[in-house]
Tab-separated table of N, CA, C and O in Angstrom:
chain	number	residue	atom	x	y	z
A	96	UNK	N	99.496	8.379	142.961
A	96	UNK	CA	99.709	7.737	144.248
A	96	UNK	C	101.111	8.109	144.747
A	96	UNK	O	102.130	7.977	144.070
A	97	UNK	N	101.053	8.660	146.188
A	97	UNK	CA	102.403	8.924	146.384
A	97	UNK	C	103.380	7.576	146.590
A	97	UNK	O	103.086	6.460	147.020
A	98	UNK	N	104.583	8.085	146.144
A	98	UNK	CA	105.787	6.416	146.244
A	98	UNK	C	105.393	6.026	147.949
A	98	UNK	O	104.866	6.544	148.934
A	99	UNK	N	106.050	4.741	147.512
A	99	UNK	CA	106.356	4.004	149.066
A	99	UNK	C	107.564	4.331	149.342
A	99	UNK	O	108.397	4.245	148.440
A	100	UNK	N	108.013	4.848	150.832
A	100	UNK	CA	109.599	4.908	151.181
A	100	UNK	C	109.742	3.761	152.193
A	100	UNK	O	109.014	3.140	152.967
A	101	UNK	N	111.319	3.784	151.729
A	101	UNK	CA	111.767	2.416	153.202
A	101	UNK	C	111.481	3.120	154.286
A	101	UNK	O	111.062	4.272	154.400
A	102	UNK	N	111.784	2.210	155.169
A	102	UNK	CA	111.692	2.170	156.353
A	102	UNK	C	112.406	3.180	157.095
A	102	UNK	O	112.032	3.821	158.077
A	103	UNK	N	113.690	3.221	156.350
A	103	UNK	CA	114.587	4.536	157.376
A	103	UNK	C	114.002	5.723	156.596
A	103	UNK	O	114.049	6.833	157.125
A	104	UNK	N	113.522	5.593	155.528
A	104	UNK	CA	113.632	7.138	154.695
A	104	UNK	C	112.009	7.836	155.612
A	104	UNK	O	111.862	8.989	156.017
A	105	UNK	N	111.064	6.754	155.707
A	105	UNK	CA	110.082	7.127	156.414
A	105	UNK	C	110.201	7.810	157.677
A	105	UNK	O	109.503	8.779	157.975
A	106	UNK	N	111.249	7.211	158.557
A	106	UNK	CA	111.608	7.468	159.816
A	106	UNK	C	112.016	9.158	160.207
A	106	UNK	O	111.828	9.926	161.150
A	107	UNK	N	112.797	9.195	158.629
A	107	UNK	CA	113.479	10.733	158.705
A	107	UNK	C	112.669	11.424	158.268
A	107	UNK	O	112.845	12.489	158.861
A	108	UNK	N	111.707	11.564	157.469
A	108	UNK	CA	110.999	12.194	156.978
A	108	UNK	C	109.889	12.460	158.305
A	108	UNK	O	109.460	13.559	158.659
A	109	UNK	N	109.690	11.629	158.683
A	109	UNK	CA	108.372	11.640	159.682
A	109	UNK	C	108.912	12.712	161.042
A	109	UNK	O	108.144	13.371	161.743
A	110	UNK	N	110.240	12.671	161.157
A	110	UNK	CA	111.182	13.565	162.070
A	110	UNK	C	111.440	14.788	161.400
A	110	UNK	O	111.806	15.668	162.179
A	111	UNK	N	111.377	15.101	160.326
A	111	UNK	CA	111.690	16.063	159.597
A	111	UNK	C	110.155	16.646	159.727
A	111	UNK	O	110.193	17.825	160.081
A	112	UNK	N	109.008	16.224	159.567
A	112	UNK	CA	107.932	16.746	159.699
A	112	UNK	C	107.361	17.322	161.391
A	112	UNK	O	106.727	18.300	161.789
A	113	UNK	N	107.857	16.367	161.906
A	113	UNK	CA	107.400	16.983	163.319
A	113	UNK	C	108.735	18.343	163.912
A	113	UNK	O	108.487	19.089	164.859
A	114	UNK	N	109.694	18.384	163.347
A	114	UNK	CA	110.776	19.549	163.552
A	114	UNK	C	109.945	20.670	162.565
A	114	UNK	O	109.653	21.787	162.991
A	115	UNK	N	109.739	20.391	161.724
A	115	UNK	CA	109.110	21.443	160.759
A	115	UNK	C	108.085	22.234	161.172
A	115	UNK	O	108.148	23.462	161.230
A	116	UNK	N	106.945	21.432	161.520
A	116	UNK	CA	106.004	21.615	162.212
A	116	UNK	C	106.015	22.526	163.533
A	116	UNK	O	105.446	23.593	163.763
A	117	UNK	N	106.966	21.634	164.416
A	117	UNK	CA	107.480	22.412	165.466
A	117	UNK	C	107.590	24.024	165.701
A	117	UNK	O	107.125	24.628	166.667
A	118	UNK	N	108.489	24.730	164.324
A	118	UNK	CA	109.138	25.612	163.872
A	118	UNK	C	108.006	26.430	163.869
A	118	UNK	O	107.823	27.315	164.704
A	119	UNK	N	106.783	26.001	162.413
A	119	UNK	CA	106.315	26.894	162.063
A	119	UNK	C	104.776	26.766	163.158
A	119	UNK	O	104.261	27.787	163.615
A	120	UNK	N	104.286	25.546	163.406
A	120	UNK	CA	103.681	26.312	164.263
A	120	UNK	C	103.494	27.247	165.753
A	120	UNK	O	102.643	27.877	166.380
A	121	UNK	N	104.632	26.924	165.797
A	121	UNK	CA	105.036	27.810	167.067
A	121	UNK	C	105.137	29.395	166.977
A	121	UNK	O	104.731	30.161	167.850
A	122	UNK	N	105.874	29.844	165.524
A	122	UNK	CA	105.956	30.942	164.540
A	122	UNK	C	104.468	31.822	164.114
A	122	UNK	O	103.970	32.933	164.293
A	123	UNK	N	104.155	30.529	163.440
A	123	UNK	CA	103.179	30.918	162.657
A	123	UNK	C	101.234	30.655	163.135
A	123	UNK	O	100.113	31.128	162.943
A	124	UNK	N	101.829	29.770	163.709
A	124	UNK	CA	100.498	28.955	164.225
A	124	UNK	C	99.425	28.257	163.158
A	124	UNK	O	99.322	28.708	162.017
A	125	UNK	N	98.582	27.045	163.649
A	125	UNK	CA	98.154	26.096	163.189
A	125	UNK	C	97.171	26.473	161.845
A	125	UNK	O	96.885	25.704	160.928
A	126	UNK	N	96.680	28.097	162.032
A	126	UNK	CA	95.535	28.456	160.740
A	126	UNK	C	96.639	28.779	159.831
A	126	UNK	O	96.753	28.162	158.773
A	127	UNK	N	97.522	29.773	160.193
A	127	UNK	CA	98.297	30.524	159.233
A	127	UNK	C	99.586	29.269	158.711
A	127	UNK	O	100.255	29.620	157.739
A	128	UNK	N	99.829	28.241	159.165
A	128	UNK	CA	100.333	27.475	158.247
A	128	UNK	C	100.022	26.483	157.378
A	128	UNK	O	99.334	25.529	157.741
A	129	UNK	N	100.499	26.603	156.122
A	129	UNK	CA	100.316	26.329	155.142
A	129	UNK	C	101.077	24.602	155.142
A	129	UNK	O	102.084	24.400	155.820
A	130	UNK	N	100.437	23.468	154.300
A	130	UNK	CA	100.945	22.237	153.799
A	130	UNK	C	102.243	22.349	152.743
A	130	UNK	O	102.988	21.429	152.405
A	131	UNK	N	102.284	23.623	152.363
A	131	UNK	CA	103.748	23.698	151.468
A	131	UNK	C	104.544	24.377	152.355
A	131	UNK	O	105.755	24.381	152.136
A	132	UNK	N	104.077	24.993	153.381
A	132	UNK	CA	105.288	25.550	153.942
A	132	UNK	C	105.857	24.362	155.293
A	132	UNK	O	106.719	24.568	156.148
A	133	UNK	N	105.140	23.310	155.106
A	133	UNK	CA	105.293	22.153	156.093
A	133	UNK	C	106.622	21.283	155.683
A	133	UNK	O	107.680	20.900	156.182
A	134	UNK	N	105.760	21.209	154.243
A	134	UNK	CA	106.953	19.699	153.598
A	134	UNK	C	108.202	20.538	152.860
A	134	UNK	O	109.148	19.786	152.625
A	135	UNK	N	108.443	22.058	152.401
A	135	UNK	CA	109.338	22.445	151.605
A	135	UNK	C	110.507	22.153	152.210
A	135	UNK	O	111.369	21.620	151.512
A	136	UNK	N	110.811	22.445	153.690
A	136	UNK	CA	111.761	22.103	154.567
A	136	UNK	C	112.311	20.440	154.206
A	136	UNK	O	113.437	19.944	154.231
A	137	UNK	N	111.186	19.966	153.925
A	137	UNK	CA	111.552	18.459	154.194
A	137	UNK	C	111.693	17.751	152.732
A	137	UNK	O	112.320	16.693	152.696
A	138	UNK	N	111.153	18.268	151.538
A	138	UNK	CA	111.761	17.713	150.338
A	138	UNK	C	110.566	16.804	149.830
A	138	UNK	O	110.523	16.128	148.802
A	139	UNK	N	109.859	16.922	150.557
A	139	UNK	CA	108.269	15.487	149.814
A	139	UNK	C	107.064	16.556	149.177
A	139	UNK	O	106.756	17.576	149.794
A	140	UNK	N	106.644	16.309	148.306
A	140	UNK	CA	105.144	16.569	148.045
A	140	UNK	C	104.019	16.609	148.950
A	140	UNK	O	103.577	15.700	149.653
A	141	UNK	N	103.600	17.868	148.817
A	141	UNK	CA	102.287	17.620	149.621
A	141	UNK	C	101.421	16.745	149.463
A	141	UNK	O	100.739	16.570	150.473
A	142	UNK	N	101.082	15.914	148.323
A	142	UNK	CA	100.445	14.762	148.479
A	142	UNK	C	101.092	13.425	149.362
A	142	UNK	O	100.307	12.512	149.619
A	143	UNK	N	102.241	13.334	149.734
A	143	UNK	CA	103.393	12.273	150.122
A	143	UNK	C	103.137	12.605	152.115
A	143	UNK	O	103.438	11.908	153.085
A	144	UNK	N	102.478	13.945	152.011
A	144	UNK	CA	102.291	14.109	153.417
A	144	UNK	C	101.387	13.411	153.907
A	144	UNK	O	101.631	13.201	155.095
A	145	UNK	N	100.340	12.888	153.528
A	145	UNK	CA	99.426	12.148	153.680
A	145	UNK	C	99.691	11.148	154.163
A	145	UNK	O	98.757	10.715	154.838
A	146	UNK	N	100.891	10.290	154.147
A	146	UNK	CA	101.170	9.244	154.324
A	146	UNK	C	101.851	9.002	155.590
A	146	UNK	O	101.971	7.983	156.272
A	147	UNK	N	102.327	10.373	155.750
A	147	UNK	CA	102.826	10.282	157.593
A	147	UNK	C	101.522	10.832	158.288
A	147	UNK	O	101.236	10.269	159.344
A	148	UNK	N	100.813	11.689	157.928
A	148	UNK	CA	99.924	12.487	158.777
A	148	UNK	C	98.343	12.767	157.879
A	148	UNK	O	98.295	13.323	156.782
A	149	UNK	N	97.335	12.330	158.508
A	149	UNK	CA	95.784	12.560	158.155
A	149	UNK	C	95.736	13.553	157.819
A	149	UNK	O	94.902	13.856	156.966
A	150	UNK	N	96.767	14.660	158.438
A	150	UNK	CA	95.748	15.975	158.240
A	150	UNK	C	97.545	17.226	158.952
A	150	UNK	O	98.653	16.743	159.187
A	151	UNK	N	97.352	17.999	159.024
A	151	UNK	CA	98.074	19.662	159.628
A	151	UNK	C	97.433	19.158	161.201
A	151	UNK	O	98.116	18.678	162.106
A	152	UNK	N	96.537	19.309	161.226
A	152	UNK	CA	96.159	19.171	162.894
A	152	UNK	C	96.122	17.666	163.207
A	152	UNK	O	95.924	17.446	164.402
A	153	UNK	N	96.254	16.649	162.486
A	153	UNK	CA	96.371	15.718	163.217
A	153	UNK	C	98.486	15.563	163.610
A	153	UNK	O	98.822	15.154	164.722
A	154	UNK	N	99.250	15.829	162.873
A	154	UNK	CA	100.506	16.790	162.680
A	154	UNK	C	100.759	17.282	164.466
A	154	UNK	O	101.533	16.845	165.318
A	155	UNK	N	99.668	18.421	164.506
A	155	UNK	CA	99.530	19.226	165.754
A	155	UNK	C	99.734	18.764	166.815
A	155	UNK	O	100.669	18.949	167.595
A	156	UNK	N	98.427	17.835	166.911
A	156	UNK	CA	98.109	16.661	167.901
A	156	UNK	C	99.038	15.862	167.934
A	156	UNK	O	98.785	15.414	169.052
A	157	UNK	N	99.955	15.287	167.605
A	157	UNK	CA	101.169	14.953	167.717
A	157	UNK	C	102.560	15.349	168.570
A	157	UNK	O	103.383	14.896	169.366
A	158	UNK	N	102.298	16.201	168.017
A	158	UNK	CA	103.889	17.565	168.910
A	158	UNK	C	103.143	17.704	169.914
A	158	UNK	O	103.815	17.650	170.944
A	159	UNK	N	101.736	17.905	170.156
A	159	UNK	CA	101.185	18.270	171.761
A	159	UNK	C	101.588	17.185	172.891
A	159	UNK	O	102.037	17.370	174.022
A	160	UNK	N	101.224	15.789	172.085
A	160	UNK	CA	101.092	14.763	172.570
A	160	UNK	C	102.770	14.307	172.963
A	160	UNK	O	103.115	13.587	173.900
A	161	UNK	N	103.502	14.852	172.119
A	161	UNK	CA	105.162	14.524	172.542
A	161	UNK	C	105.460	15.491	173.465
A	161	UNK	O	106.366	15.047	174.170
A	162	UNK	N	105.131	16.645	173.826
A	162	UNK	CA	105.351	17.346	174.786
A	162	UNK	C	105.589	17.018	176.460
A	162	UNK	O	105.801	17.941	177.246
């Protein structure tokens, strides 16, 4: 089971994922990126990603939606 983070550590992490994201799918785009090349930037386990985001494209749908 991935740990529980506080509240701020969640906050940064969850910002650290949508900058990450940002990066590579813009780069790389949504097939050709990879869940390790998501979180390495950011320091969590790919299982720990789960916990900010359902899925890479739900991730996606996100940054579209902040646009």
């Amino acid at each position: 089971m991935p740990p529980a983070f506080p509240p701020h550590e969640k906050d940064r992490i969850t910002r650290s994922l949508l900058d990450s994201g940002r990066e590579l799918f813009t780069t790389r785009g949504l097939r050709k990126t990879s869940l390790e090349e998501l979180v390495a930037p950011v320091g969590i386990a790919k299982s720990s990603f789960y916990v900010f985001f359902d899925s890479k494209e739900s991730l996606y749908l996100e940054l579209m939606l902040l646009r």
